[in-house]
Every structure is written in structure tokens, then in C-alpha cells.
Coordinates of C-alpha atoms in Angstrom, one line a residue:
Chain A
M214 CA 38.8 26.4 205.9
E215 CA 41.7 27.8 202.9
K216 CA 42.0 32.0 204.2
M217 CA 44.1 33.9 202.5
L218 CA 46.9 36.6 204.6
R219 CA 49.0 39.3 202.9
G220 CA 52.3 40.1 203.9
V221 CA 55.8 41.3 202.4
G222 CA 57.3 38.5 200.4
V223 CA 61.1 39.7 201.8
S224 CA 62.6 36.0 200.9
H225 CA 61.9 34.2 198.2
G226 CA 60.2 30.8 197.5
V227 CA 57.5 28.3 198.9
A228 CA 57.4 26.7 202.4
I229 CA 54.8 24.2 203.4
G230 CA 54.2 23.7 206.7
Q231 CA 52.9 23.5 210.6
V232 CA 53.6 26.7 212.4
R233 CA 55.5 27.1 215.6
H234 CA 55.2 29.8 217.6
M235 CA 58.4 31.5 218.9
G236 CA 57.3 32.1 222.1
T237 CA 58.3 35.8 223.5
A238 CA 56.1 36.1 226.7
V239 CA 57.2 36.6 230.0
L240 CA 56.3 33.5 232.2
E241 CA 54.5 35.0 234.9
P242 CA 51.6 33.9 236.1
T243 CA 49.6 36.5 237.8
A244 CA 48.9 36.4 241.7
N245 CA 45.2 36.1 241.6
Q246 CA 43.4 35.0 244.7
V247 CA 41.7 31.6 243.6
P248 CA 38.2 30.8 245.2
A249 CA 38.3 28.0 247.8
E250 CA 36.0 26.2 245.7
E251 CA 38.3 25.9 243.1
A252 CA 41.5 24.7 244.6
G253 CA 40.6 21.1 244.0
R254 CA 40.7 21.2 240.1
E255 CA 43.4 23.7 240.3
Q256 CA 45.4 20.8 242.3
A257 CA 44.2 18.4 239.2
R258 CA 45.4 21.0 236.3
A259 CA 49.2 21.1 237.9
Q260 CA 49.1 17.4 238.8
Q261 CA 48.1 16.8 234.7
A262 CA 50.6 19.5 233.6
V263 CA 53.6 17.8 235.9
D264 CA 53.3 14.5 234.5
A265 CA 52.6 15.6 230.7
V266 CA 56.2 17.5 231.3
A267 CA 57.5 14.7 232.9
A268 CA 56.3 12.3 230.1
D269 CA 57.5 14.4 227.6
L270 CA 61.1 15.1 228.9
I271 CA 61.6 11.2 229.0
A272 CA 59.8 10.6 225.8
R273 CA 62.9 13.1 224.7
G274 CA 65.4 11.6 226.0
N275 CA 64.6 8.1 224.7
L276 CA 64.9 9.9 220.9
A277 CA 67.7 12.2 222.4
G278 CA 69.9 9.2 223.7
G279 CA 74.0 9.7 225.3
E280 CA 74.6 12.6 227.5
A281 CA 71.1 14.5 226.8
Q282 CA 68.9 11.5 227.5
A283 CA 71.0 11.8 231.3
V284 CA 69.8 15.1 231.2
L285 CA 66.3 15.0 230.4
E286 CA 65.9 12.6 232.7
A287 CA 67.2 14.7 235.9
Q288 CA 64.7 16.8 234.9
A289 CA 61.6 14.9 234.5
L290 CA 62.4 13.9 238.2
M291 CA 62.6 17.9 239.4
A292 CA 59.2 18.1 237.5
Q293 CA 57.4 15.1 239.5
D294 CA 59.7 16.1 242.9
P295 CA 57.4 15.0 245.7
E296 CA 58.9 18.3 247.7
L297 CA 58.2 20.5 245.4
A298 CA 54.6 18.8 244.4
A299 CA 53.8 19.3 248.5
D300 CA 54.7 23.2 248.2
V301 CA 52.7 23.8 244.7
A302 CA 49.9 21.8 246.5
R303 CA 49.9 23.6 249.9
R304 CA 50.0 27.5 247.8
I305 CA 47.1 25.9 245.7
A306 CA 45.0 25.2 249.3
V307 CA 45.7 28.6 250.3
G308 CA 44.0 30.3 247.0
S309 CA 47.2 30.7 244.4
S310 CA 46.3 29.7 240.6
A311 CA 48.1 26.1 239.8
E312 CA 50.8 28.1 237.4
R313 CA 51.4 30.8 240.2
A314 CA 51.4 27.9 243.0
V315 CA 54.1 26.3 240.5
Y316 CA 56.1 29.3 239.8
D317 CA 56.5 30.5 243.3
A318 CA 57.5 26.6 244.4
F319 CA 60.2 26.4 241.7
A320 CA 61.3 30.1 242.7
A321 CA 62.4 28.9 246.6
Y322 CA 63.8 25.9 244.9
R323 CA 65.9 28.2 242.4
A324 CA 67.3 30.7 244.9
L325 CA 68.4 27.5 246.7
L326 CA 70.4 25.5 243.9
A327 CA 71.7 29.5 242.6
S328 CA 73.4 30.1 246.0
A329 CA 75.1 26.6 246.4
G330 CA 78.5 27.2 244.3
E331 CA 78.7 26.5 240.2
Y332 CA 77.8 23.4 239.8
L333 CA 74.5 24.0 240.7
A334 CA 74.6 27.7 239.5
G335 CA 74.4 25.5 236.2
R336 CA 71.5 23.7 236.5
V337 CA 69.3 26.3 237.4
A338 CA 69.1 26.7 233.7
D339 CA 67.7 23.7 233.7
L340 CA 65.2 23.8 236.5
D341 CA 64.1 27.4 234.6
D342 CA 63.0 25.1 231.8
V343 CA 61.6 22.4 233.6
R344 CA 59.5 25.7 235.1
N345 CA 59.0 27.4 232.0
R346 CA 57.5 23.6 230.8
I347 CA 55.4 23.5 233.1
V348 CA 54.3 27.5 233.2
A349 CA 53.7 27.2 229.9
R350 CA 51.7 24.4 229.5
L351 CA 49.2 25.5 232.3
M352 CA 48.6 29.3 231.2
G353 CA 48.0 27.4 227.1
V354 CA 51.2 29.6 226.0
P355 CA 54.0 28.9 223.9
M356 CA 57.4 28.1 225.2
P357 CA 59.7 31.2 225.3
G358 CA 62.6 31.1 223.1
V359 CA 63.0 28.9 220.1
P360 CA 59.9 26.3 219.5
D361 CA 60.9 23.0 221.1
S362 CA 60.3 20.6 218.0
D363 CA 61.6 17.3 216.0
E364 CA 59.4 18.3 213.0
P365 CA 60.2 20.8 210.4
Y366 CA 58.4 23.7 211.2
V367 CA 57.2 27.5 209.9
L368 CA 58.4 29.8 212.1
L369 CA 55.8 32.1 214.0
A370 CA 56.9 35.4 215.7
R371 CA 56.1 38.8 216.3
D372 CA 59.7 39.9 215.0
L373 CA 63.1 38.2 215.6
A374 CA 66.1 39.0 217.5
P375 CA 69.8 38.0 216.0
A376 CA 70.0 36.5 220.3
D377 CA 66.7 34.2 219.2
T378 CA 67.6 33.3 215.4
A379 CA 71.3 32.3 217.4
L380 CA 69.2 29.4 218.6
L381 CA 67.5 28.1 215.2
D382 CA 68.2 24.8 214.1
P383 CA 68.3 25.8 210.9
A384 CA 67.3 22.1 209.0
L385 CA 64.0 22.5 211.0
V386 CA 62.8 26.1 210.0
L387 CA 60.8 26.0 206.9
G388 CA 60.3 29.5 206.5
F389 CA 59.3 32.5 208.8
V390 CA 55.9 34.7 209.2
T391 CA 56.4 37.7 211.4
E392 CA 53.5 40.2 212.1
E393 CA 56.3 43.3 212.6
G394 CA 59.8 43.8 210.7
G395 CA 60.2 44.9 207.3
P396 CA 62.5 43.9 204.2
T397 CA 65.5 45.0 206.2
S398 CA 64.8 43.3 209.7
H399 CA 67.0 40.4 210.9
S400 CA 64.1 37.9 210.3
A401 CA 63.9 39.1 206.5
I402 CA 68.2 39.4 206.7
L403 CA 68.1 35.9 208.2
A404 CA 65.4 34.2 206.0
R405 CA 67.7 35.3 202.9
A406 CA 70.9 33.9 204.8
M407 CA 69.0 30.7 205.1
G408 CA 67.6 30.2 201.6
V409 CA 63.8 29.7 203.3
P410 CA 61.4 32.0 202.4
A411 CA 59.4 34.6 204.5
V412 CA 56.9 37.2 204.9
V413 CA 56.9 40.1 207.4
A414 CA 55.0 42.7 208.6
L415 CA 51.9 40.5 208.4
P416 CA 49.1 41.8 210.4
G417 CA 47.4 39.2 213.0
A418 CA 50.4 36.3 212.3
T419 CA 50.6 35.4 216.0
E420 CA 47.0 34.4 216.7
L421 CA 47.3 31.6 214.0
A422 CA 46.9 28.7 216.6
E423 CA 50.0 26.3 217.1
G424 CA 50.0 23.9 214.4
T425 CA 48.0 25.2 211.7
T426 CA 49.5 24.1 208.1
V427 CA 50.2 27.3 206.2
A428 CA 52.2 27.6 202.7
V429 CA 54.4 31.0 202.2
D430 CA 54.7 32.1 199.4
G431 CA 58.1 34.6 199.8
S432 CA 57.7 36.2 196.4
S433 CA 54.3 37.2 196.5
G434 CA 54.2 37.8 200.6
E435 CA 51.0 35.5 200.2
V436 CA 50.3 33.0 203.1
L437 CA 47.5 30.3 202.7
V438 CA 45.6 29.5 206.1
E439 CA 45.1 25.6 205.8
P440 CA 45.6 24.8 201.8
S441 CA 43.5 21.9 200.7
A442 CA 45.7 18.9 199.7
E443 CA 45.6 20.0 195.5
R444 CA 46.4 23.1 196.6
Q445 CA 49.5 22.4 198.6
E446 CA 50.9 19.8 195.5
E447 CA 50.2 23.0 193.1
L448 CA 52.0 24.8 194.8
R449 CA 55.1 22.5 195.5
R450 CA 55.0 22.2 191.2
V451 CA 54.8 25.9 190.8
A452 CA 57.8 26.3 193.4
A453 CA 59.7 23.4 192.3
E454 CA 59.7 24.5 188.3
R455 CA 60.8 28.2 189.4
K456 CA 63.8 26.4 191.6
A457 CA 64.8 24.1 188.3
A458 CA 64.8 27.5 185.7
L459 CA 66.7 29.7 188.6
A460 CA 69.2 26.4 188.7
A461 CA 69.7 26.7 184.9
S462 CA 70.8 29.9 185.3
S463 CA 74.9 30.8 185.6
G464 CA 77.2 32.9 185.2
P465 CA 78.2 36.0 185.9
G466 CA 75.7 38.9 186.4
R467 CA 74.9 40.9 183.1
T468 CA 71.8 42.9 181.0
S469 CA 70.6 41.4 177.7
D470 CA 73.0 43.2 176.0
G471 CA 76.0 42.5 178.3
H472 CA 76.4 44.7 180.4
L473 CA 78.4 43.6 183.4
V474 CA 76.8 43.7 187.4
P475 CA 79.1 41.8 189.2
L476 CA 76.7 39.3 191.1
L477 CA 77.9 39.3 195.4
A478 CA 77.0 37.4 198.3
N479 CA 76.7 39.0 202.1
V480 CA 78.2 36.8 204.5
G481 CA 78.7 36.8 207.6
G482 CA 81.7 34.1 208.5
P483 CA 83.6 31.6 206.6
G484 CA 80.1 28.9 207.6
D485 CA 78.1 31.4 204.5
V486 CA 80.6 31.3 202.0
T487 CA 79.7 27.4 200.8
A488 CA 76.2 28.8 199.7
A489 CA 78.0 32.0 198.3
V490 CA 79.8 29.9 196.2
A491 CA 76.8 27.0 195.3
A492 CA 74.7 30.2 194.2
G493 CA 77.4 31.4 192.0
A494 CA 78.4 34.3 193.5
E495 CA 81.2 36.5 191.8
G496 CA 83.0 37.2 195.1
V497 CA 81.7 38.7 198.3
G498 CA 80.4 42.1 198.2
L499 CA 79.9 42.6 202.0
F500 CA 81.8 40.5 204.5
R501 CA 80.3 41.4 208.1
T502 CA 83.3 40.6 210.7
E503 CA 81.4 40.9 214.0
F504 CA 80.5 37.3 214.4
L505 CA 84.3 37.2 215.7
F506 CA 83.4 40.2 217.8
L507 CA 79.7 38.6 219.7
D508 CA 81.8 35.4 221.4
D509 CA 83.2 37.6 224.0
S510 CA 81.9 40.8 224.4
A511 CA 85.0 42.0 227.0
Q512 CA 87.5 42.6 224.3
A513 CA 88.7 42.0 220.8
P514 CA 90.2 38.5 219.7
S515 CA 93.9 38.8 219.0
E516 CA 95.7 39.4 215.6
D517 CA 96.0 35.7 214.9
T518 CA 92.2 34.4 215.3
Q519 CA 91.1 37.1 213.4
T520 CA 93.8 36.5 210.8
A521 CA 92.9 32.9 210.6
A522 CA 89.0 33.6 209.9
Y523 CA 89.4 36.2 207.2
R524 CA 91.7 33.5 205.5
Q525 CA 88.7 30.9 205.2
V526 CA 86.7 33.7 203.1
L527 CA 89.1 35.4 201.1
G528 CA 90.8 31.6 200.0
A529 CA 87.3 30.7 198.3
F530 CA 87.5 33.1 196.2
P531 CA 90.1 33.1 194.1
E532 CA 90.6 36.1 191.5
G533 CA 87.2 36.8 192.8
R534 CA 86.5 39.9 194.5
V535 CA 86.0 39.7 198.8
V536 CA 84.4 43.4 200.0
V537 CA 85.4 42.8 204.1
R538 CA 83.3 46.0 206.6
V539 CA 85.5 46.5 209.5
L540 CA 83.7 46.4 212.8
D541 CA 80.5 47.7 212.6
A542 CA 79.5 47.9 216.4
G543 CA 77.1 49.9 218.3
A544 CA 73.7 50.6 217.9
D545 CA 71.7 47.5 217.3
K546 CA 75.0 45.3 218.1
P547 CA 76.7 46.9 220.9
L548 CA 79.8 45.4 222.3
A549 CA 80.8 46.3 225.8
F550 CA 84.3 47.1 225.4
L551 CA 83.7 49.7 222.4
S552 CA 79.9 50.6 222.9
P553 CA 79.3 53.2 225.1
A554 CA 76.2 52.3 227.5
D555 CA 74.5 55.3 228.1
E556 CA 73.7 56.9 224.9
P557 CA 70.1 58.3 224.7
N558 CA 69.9 57.1 220.9
P559 CA 72.7 54.8 220.0
A560 CA 71.5 54.5 216.5
L561 CA 73.0 58.1 216.1
G562 CA 75.5 57.9 218.6
V563 CA 79.0 56.7 218.4
R564 CA 78.7 53.7 215.8
G565 CA 80.5 51.7 212.8
L566 CA 83.8 54.1 212.1
R567 CA 83.3 56.3 214.8
T568 CA 83.8 53.8 217.7
L569 CA 86.9 52.6 215.4
L570 CA 88.1 55.5 215.7
D571 CA 87.5 55.9 219.1
H572 CA 89.3 53.1 220.0
P573 CA 92.4 52.9 217.3
E574 CA 93.8 49.8 218.3
V575 CA 90.7 47.7 217.8
L576 CA 90.7 49.2 213.9
A577 CA 94.7 48.5 213.9
T578 CA 94.7 45.1 214.6
Q579 CA 91.8 44.0 212.7
L580 CA 93.6 46.2 209.3
R581 CA 96.7 44.2 209.9
A582 CA 94.9 40.9 210.0
L583 CA 93.2 41.5 207.0
A584 CA 96.6 42.5 205.3
R585 CA 98.0 38.9 206.9
A586 CA 95.5 37.0 205.7
A587 CA 95.1 37.9 201.9
E588 CA 99.1 37.8 201.5
G589 CA 100.0 35.2 199.2
L590 CA 96.1 35.0 197.9
P591 CA 95.2 35.6 194.5
V592 CA 92.0 37.4 196.1
H593 CA 91.2 41.0 195.2
L594 CA 90.9 42.3 199.1
E595 CA 88.5 45.7 199.4
V596 CA 88.2 47.0 202.3
M597 CA 85.3 49.5 203.8
A598 CA 84.2 51.7 206.6
P599 CA 80.9 51.7 207.8
M600 CA 78.9 55.1 208.8
V601 CA 81.3 57.4 206.8
A602 CA 79.7 60.6 207.5
D603 CA 81.9 63.3 205.6
R604 CA 85.5 63.0 204.0
A605 CA 87.2 63.6 207.0
D606 CA 85.6 60.4 208.2
A607 CA 86.5 59.0 204.6
R608 CA 90.6 60.5 205.2
A609 CA 90.6 59.3 208.9
F610 CA 90.1 55.4 207.6
A611 CA 92.0 55.4 204.5
D612 CA 95.3 57.1 207.0
A613 CA 94.5 53.7 209.1
C614 CA 94.8 51.4 206.2
R615 CA 97.7 52.7 204.6
E616 CA 99.4 52.7 208.2
A617 CA 98.6 48.9 208.6
G618 CA 100.3 48.2 205.2
L619 CA 97.1 46.9 203.7
H620 CA 97.1 46.3 200.3
A621 CA 93.6 46.8 199.0
K622 CA 91.1 49.2 197.8
F623 CA 89.8 51.3 200.6
G624 CA 86.0 52.1 200.3
A625 CA 83.9 53.9 202.3
M626 CA 80.0 53.0 203.1
V627 CA 76.8 55.3 202.0
E628 CA 74.8 54.6 205.1
I629 CA 74.4 58.3 206.0
P630 CA 72.7 61.0 204.0
S631 CA 75.7 63.2 203.8
A632 CA 77.6 60.8 202.9
A633 CA 76.1 60.2 199.2
L634 CA 74.5 64.0 198.9
R635 CA 78.5 64.3 199.1
A636 CA 80.3 61.2 197.7
R637 CA 82.4 63.7 195.4
S638 CA 84.2 64.4 198.1
I639 CA 84.6 61.0 199.9
L640 CA 85.8 59.8 196.4
A641 CA 88.7 62.2 196.3
E642 CA 90.0 60.1 199.4
V643 CA 88.9 56.3 198.7
E644 CA 88.6 54.2 195.4
F645 CA 84.9 53.1 195.8
L646 CA 81.5 53.4 197.7
S647 CA 79.4 51.1 198.7
L648 CA 75.6 51.6 199.4
G649 CA 74.2 50.7 202.6
T650 CA 70.7 50.5 201.7
N651 CA 69.0 49.5 205.1
D652 CA 70.7 52.1 207.3
L653 CA 70.2 55.1 204.4
A654 CA 66.9 54.5 204.3
Q655 CA 66.9 54.3 208.0
Y656 CA 68.6 57.7 208.2
T657 CA 66.9 59.0 205.3
F658 CA 64.1 58.4 206.5
A659 CA 64.2 58.7 210.1
A660 CA 62.4 55.5 211.1
D661 CA 64.0 52.4 212.6
R662 CA 64.6 49.3 211.0
Q663 CA 63.4 47.5 214.0
V664 CA 59.7 49.2 214.0
G665 CA 57.2 47.4 212.5
A666 CA 55.1 50.6 212.3
L667 CA 57.6 52.6 209.8
A668 CA 57.5 49.4 207.3
R669 CA 56.1 52.0 204.8
L670 CA 59.2 54.4 205.0
Q671 CA 61.7 51.6 204.8
D672 CA 60.7 50.3 201.9
P673 CA 64.0 50.4 199.5
W674 CA 61.3 51.8 196.6
Q675 CA 60.8 54.9 198.1
P676 CA 62.4 57.5 195.5
A677 CA 63.9 59.6 198.0
L678 CA 66.5 56.5 198.5
L679 CA 66.8 56.2 194.8
D680 CA 67.6 59.9 194.9
L681 CA 70.8 59.6 197.0
V682 CA 71.3 55.9 195.4
A683 CA 71.5 58.1 192.1
A684 CA 73.5 60.9 193.1
A685 CA 76.2 58.5 195.1
A686 CA 76.6 56.1 191.4
Q687 CA 76.6 59.4 189.2
A688 CA 79.9 60.8 191.9
A689 CA 81.2 57.5 191.3
R690 CA 81.0 57.1 187.7
E691 CA 82.1 60.5 187.0
A692 CA 85.4 59.7 189.5
G693 CA 85.4 56.5 187.6
K694 CA 85.3 54.5 190.5
G695 CA 82.6 51.5 191.4
C696 CA 79.7 52.1 193.1
G697 CA 78.0 49.0 194.5
V698 CA 75.1 48.4 196.4
C699 CA 75.0 45.4 199.5
G700 CA 72.2 46.3 201.2
E701 CA 68.6 44.5 201.2
A702 CA 67.6 46.2 197.8
A703 CA 69.8 44.3 195.7
S704 CA 68.0 41.4 196.6
D705 CA 64.8 42.1 194.9
P706 CA 65.1 41.4 191.2
L707 CA 63.3 44.1 190.1
L708 CA 65.0 47.1 192.2
A709 CA 68.2 44.6 191.1
C710 CA 67.5 46.5 187.4
V711 CA 66.2 49.2 188.7
L712 CA 69.6 50.1 191.0
T713 CA 71.5 48.9 187.4
G714 CA 69.5 51.5 185.8
L715 CA 70.9 53.8 188.2
G716 CA 74.3 53.8 187.7
V717 CA 75.6 50.9 190.7
T718 CA 78.0 48.6 189.6
S719 CA 78.0 45.9 191.1
L720 CA 74.8 44.1 193.2
S721 CA 75.8 42.2 196.9
M722 CA 73.1 39.8 198.0
G723 CA 71.5 37.2 200.6
S724 CA 73.3 33.7 198.3
A725 CA 69.7 32.3 198.1
S726 CA 68.6 35.7 196.0
I727 CA 71.6 35.6 193.4
P728 CA 69.6 33.0 191.1
Y729 CA 66.6 35.0 191.1
V730 CA 68.6 38.7 190.5
R731 CA 70.9 37.1 187.9
G732 CA 67.6 36.0 185.9
A733 CA 66.0 39.3 186.3
L734 CA 68.7 41.0 185.2
A735 CA 69.4 38.7 181.6
R736 CA 66.1 39.5 180.6
F737 CA 66.5 43.5 180.4
T738 CA 69.4 46.1 178.3
L739 CA 70.9 48.5 180.1
D740 CA 68.6 50.8 178.4
Q741 CA 65.4 49.6 179.9
C742 CA 66.8 49.5 183.4
R743 CA 67.6 53.0 183.0
R744 CA 64.3 53.9 181.7
A745 CA 63.0 51.7 184.5
A746 CA 65.3 53.8 186.9
E747 CA 63.6 57.2 185.1
A748 CA 60.4 55.9 186.0
A749 CA 60.5 54.6 189.4
R750 CA 62.0 58.3 190.1
A751 CA 58.7 60.3 189.2
A752 CA 57.0 58.5 191.0
D753 CA 55.9 60.0 194.9
S754 CA 55.8 56.7 197.1
A755 CA 57.7 53.0 197.0
E756 CA 54.4 51.3 195.5
G757 CA 54.6 53.8 193.0
A758 CA 58.1 53.6 192.2
R759 CA 57.9 49.8 192.0
A760 CA 54.1 49.9 189.4
A761 CA 56.3 52.4 187.3
A762 CA 59.1 49.8 187.2
Q763 CA 57.0 47.5 186.6
Q764 CA 55.1 48.9 184.1
V765 CA 58.2 49.8 182.0
L766 CA 60.3 46.6 181.9
S767 CA 56.7 44.2 181.7
G768 CA 55.1 46.7 178.8
E769 CA 58.7 46.2 176.7
Chain B
M288 CA 64.3 5.1 263.7
A289 CA 66.7 3.1 261.0
E290 CA 69.9 4.9 259.8
R291 CA 72.7 3.4 257.8
R292 CA 75.6 5.3 257.6
V293 CA 77.0 4.9 254.3
T294 CA 80.2 6.2 252.1
I295 CA 79.1 7.3 248.0
G296 CA 81.0 4.8 246.0
W297 CA 79.9 6.7 242.8
P298 CA 83.2 9.1 241.6
E299 CA 81.0 11.9 240.7
G300 CA 78.9 12.2 243.8
L301 CA 74.9 12.8 244.4
H302 CA 74.9 14.3 240.9
A303 CA 74.2 13.6 237.6
R304 CA 73.2 10.6 236.6
P305 CA 73.4 8.8 240.8
A306 CA 71.2 11.9 241.3
S307 CA 68.5 10.1 239.2
V308 CA 69.4 6.6 240.1
F309 CA 69.2 7.4 243.5
V310 CA 66.0 9.7 243.2
R311 CA 64.1 7.0 241.3
A312 CA 65.2 3.9 243.9
A313 CA 64.4 5.8 247.0
A314 CA 60.6 6.0 245.5
A315 CA 61.0 2.5 244.3
V316 CA 61.2 1.0 248.0
G317 CA 58.3 2.4 248.8
V318 CA 58.5 3.4 252.5
P319 CA 59.8 7.4 252.9
V320 CA 63.6 7.4 253.5
T321 CA 65.5 10.7 254.5
I322 CA 69.1 11.4 253.4
A323 CA 71.6 13.7 255.3
K324 CA 75.1 14.7 255.4
A325 CA 77.0 13.9 258.7
G326 CA 75.5 16.2 261.1
G327 CA 73.2 18.1 258.4
A328 CA 69.2 18.0 258.2
P329 CA 67.9 15.0 256.4
V330 CA 65.9 16.0 252.9
N331 CA 63.5 13.1 251.6
A332 CA 65.5 11.2 249.5
A333 CA 63.3 11.3 246.8
S334 CA 63.1 14.5 246.0
M335 CA 65.4 15.4 242.9
L336 CA 66.1 19.2 244.0
G337 CA 66.7 17.9 247.7
L338 CA 69.3 16.0 246.7
L339 CA 70.6 18.5 244.2
A340 CA 70.9 21.2 247.3
L341 CA 72.2 18.5 249.9
G342 CA 75.2 18.4 247.5
A343 CA 76.8 15.3 248.1
E344 CA 80.1 14.5 246.7
G345 CA 81.9 10.9 246.1
G346 CA 83.8 9.4 248.9
E347 CA 81.4 11.6 251.3
E348 CA 79.3 9.6 254.4
V349 CA 76.0 10.2 254.5
V350 CA 72.9 8.6 257.1
L351 CA 70.0 6.8 255.6
S352 CA 67.0 7.1 257.6
C353 CA 63.5 6.1 257.9
D354 CA 61.1 5.1 260.7
A355 CA 58.4 3.0 259.0
P356 CA 58.0 -0.4 259.1
G357 CA 59.2 -2.4 256.7
A358 CA 62.6 0.1 257.1
D359 CA 65.2 -2.1 257.3
A360 CA 64.8 -4.3 254.4
A361 CA 64.5 -0.9 252.4
L362 CA 67.7 0.4 254.1
E363 CA 69.3 -2.0 253.2
R364 CA 68.7 -1.9 249.5
L365 CA 69.2 1.9 249.5
A366 CA 73.1 1.5 251.1
K367 CA 74.0 -1.2 249.0
L368 CA 73.0 0.9 245.7
V369 CA 75.1 3.6 246.9
E370 CA 77.3 2.1 248.5
Q371 CA 79.0 0.3 245.6
G372 CA 77.8 3.1 243.4
L373 CA 75.4 0.5 241.1
D374 CA 73.1 1.3 237.9
E375 CA 69.9 0.1 239.8
L376 CA 68.7 -0.9 242.9
P377 CA 69.5 -4.2 244.0
V378 CA 66.9 -6.8 245.0
A379 CA 67.7 -7.1 248.2

């Protein structure tokens, strides 16, 4: 029976497929006593679950072949271990449930293997995986972690953390639906980076049964449950038409009257460059450099390692602009060797540039690596610091850049309201501004980006946020300098027009959004964008601002 | 109680693939067999987890034991498998 759910669309496109849950349950069954007369039934359940898991592991092994098959077969033998089975039976006989008996029986072996040297400690992960499979099956819940599927699926989760998503196979994920999160949550950012449709903040999303077919429209935020075959066909056709129209658009970002607004890509590492080039990005507006630092939380990567990685990205945009953000550690991206461990409120603590000023050697190494990476390349290198609060911050960063001998433009990110309000004084030290609208919204509204219940306040259409963007853009215009947006706000085609109207000079976004934004900008004049921006700022709510801008642009 | 002392012929020891081969073979002989390191406590030879915990290396000596009827034939086949580091249980 077809049913429609509505959330917030955060990544364009349509995906149709079966849902798979991202398991988050901690698989520790309760230790309730089971009545003696049910012991027989529990024994049978345990046996059935063990056999099913073993059969599944063997089937997977046959598909995988090679080294993976050997590991999966060994796991099947662990599941069917006769000593383990005897232990499970003993525990059930004295009143344990099947799931608790399995859990406890595995725990005994786990301790034995974990203490028995390096090789066996490595097998503990295999053992835990087998235990989770059996216990999850008995409890009727999904396995913890990334769904175990060989078929493409729509990923369903409460919300996604960076660690979860690192394990996702992009070839298998058709789209995302999450119950929590907002337009700036990791789920949304990841979906845009992967170029798959996503709907977030959908109440009741996690109650959809595993395997339910859904159609996800990442533009409208609609999720159709069990759509009919005709409906699926129609959605696919519409999506294909939309895609074809977008593919036909190309060239630099500009309004219909020729006002240029460079469309740049947000990239998280050399791996994102191909998609950026394919989407027609005119450069990179936000090159996040954290990826280099996440492999080893004990120390910074060497200057040589950094140089090589930066050069891969700088080399991909000859004649183009690449804006590199220096390491933004802390808050939701803590690094053990840099971030204080015991801050009461990390988002308001030592993070971003504050961390780097406390560790000048880390900043100096990164800046030297960037200088070396750009040597001999025709690229326009720009380097910016995250979390600049005031002029002193901006000066300290500019000084560090000069000391490192960096031939580049130095800029400041505007993520703290103080930086937007006093943009003019910051521009006395640096050559450009870049608005990070995600953090700017978080700090303007005192609303944590990760808290789905506050999505209303993280909405980039909030007029207060638009006011801050306008203030920063005006200060930049008066100083004859650039002011870009590299937050997720730039990926909303309608909002991109409003930002242009506010005076923003470049827009940087996940590559997949570039064609949509290019298409929207090309339909309106700069003057129309300005009027839409005025109308949006005159509203008193995010919805009001969106509706007002929409009315201006569709009425003309 | 029938016993066989054998030297492990698999260079990687009773880990990884050889462990799976051995466990399946021990289950296939149809009588309960135990395996122990010299002087150590015996574990069920058909138990993957017991075998992993035993941690027997290539070239190490282990003792296979069985006291069920037909023990000699079963031990003979298992001993050959282990000593020669075969891929499957020999017929006799």
C-alpha cells in the first residue's frame, strides 16, 4: 500500500530501492530468567539461528572466493562449534534465553582468545562478528554497523557518524534516509559528496521494515513507501529527464545577465577531484585537509606526505582556483595529539585555528607543504583558516603564512558571528572571506549541528543567518575583496540565487550539486537575485524567507 | 585410550585454512577425538574455538586421542592429514 512520508531533502536526485537499516543497537540481550517450560523452545531457536548464520557465512564465502572465503568458512565453523553449542545448551537449561546464552558463551571464548597473543587477538573481531550475527538474528534486529548486503540498497539510519560512513561501499548505496540530522549533518554532507539522493529529519524513518521498497526524492524530501510499478516507472522517467537537462548545462556559473559567480567544489581529498572536474567545477572552494590527519591520531603526517597529497588536488585544476582550509581539528573532528581531551564543550573550545595557534609547528609544516605543492603549477592557490574570531586571529594566521614563504592569497573563514559582524576589521589582515554557513548557523543559533531536534534553527534560510552573510559580503565588497560561501547553503539552488543577491562572490558545494545551482543561476538576473534576497531578509522565519524568495523568482 | 603423536605438517600451524580443514576432518571421522600439545590439556578436535585457543604452530608436536570404538582407524586418518599437511581427510 503506497504511503508518503516527508522529511527534508538535502541531496538531489531520485533513488528507488529496498531499505537496509544501519544497525546501531548495542547487542546485549537482557539477562532475564526464562521459565523452565520454555527451555526446549529456546534450544531450538538457538540451534536454528546458529545454522542459519553458518549457512549464510558459507554462501557468502562461495560468492567471495579467495582469502575472504577462508575467513568466512572459519567463521562458519566458529558459529557451529560443538563446545560452544554445549555451553549454550547448559546456559539455556538453567534459565537463560537463547540470545543471552549465545552472548555469554561467546564472551568466555572471547576472553580466552583476546589474552592469547597478537594473532588470536585478531581473530576476536571475527568472533565478535559471528556472535553479533547470531544474537541480532535471535533478537530480530539489524546487525550493528554497515548493512551486510550484496545488492544496492537505500540506507536507513537514525543518523550517521563519520566512522560509520567510512565503511560504506559507494557502489551499493542508492540513497540515504535518516530520522535525525539536518541539512548540515554528516549524512547530508556525505550524500552530496557521493552524489546520491538523501532525505533527513524524517520522523519514524527507522520504523520502516528492512527490505521495504521506497522511492526517495532528495529534492522534495518525499519518501514513497511501496510505490506501485507504474509510479516507480514514472519517477525514474522524471529523474532521467531532470538529469539529462542538467547534463546539458555547462560553463561557468553566471546569472542570465552575465554576472559571474564561480561555482567551486568542496573536496575532502584527492579522491573527490574526479567528480568535481566531471561536474564542471571551476575550482575548489573548500579543500578539507583533515583526511591526511585521520589515519594516525598520534602525530601529524610528514611534510613530504602532505606535499604529495596537496599536489594531486592542485594539479587537477590548472589555471583554476583551489582554496585550501588548513587543519580544522577539534569539536566533531578531535585528534588525540592536538585536541584537549577534557573540554566541557568542544564546539566552543579549542578547535580550528585556535588549535593550530597552540601548535604552531603543525601549522607551519602544513603551510610549507602547501607552498612546495604549488611550486611550478599554474594554479591560483588560496589558503584559509577555520574558526577565525577576530582581527588578532586573522593577523596571526596571515603572519604564519608569510613566515612559511607561501605565495598565495590568505583568507579567513567566517563561522563565528563575531567575524561576520566585524568582517571589515578582519579584511584589514586577509585577502578574502569564506562563509562556513554550517558552523555559522550553529554558533548564531546556539544549536548543535548534530541535534536533529534543532533542525529548524540550523536551516540556512534563517533570516538572521542571511543578515550575517549580507554583513560579511558588504564589508568584502567595500574592501574590494572576495567573499565566498563554502557551507552547505550554497548547494540549495534557490538559496544560491539569494546568496548571489546578498553579494556573495563565489559558491562552493558538493560536486553533485553544481549542475543544479548552475541551472538555477542561469535563469535569473542579478537584479532578480537581489530582490529575492531582500524579500528573504524581510521575512521572520526560514520558511517565510524561502517562500518569499520563491515568490519573487517564480513571479517574474 | 588410543593416541597418536604427530608433527604438524602445515607450515602456518593450526590456524587459518589448516584449522578449518582439521576441524571439518575431526567432525567427519565420526568419533570424538581430542587434540593436545605435549603435556597440555586436551581440547575437542572438532571445536574451532578450542583449536584456535590451543595455538599449535607448524612443526610442533601434538597428541591426538580417542577412546571410542574405531579409534585406531580414525586417528590413523587424522594423523596422516596433520603430518602431511593435506587439504582433505585421506580415505584410510
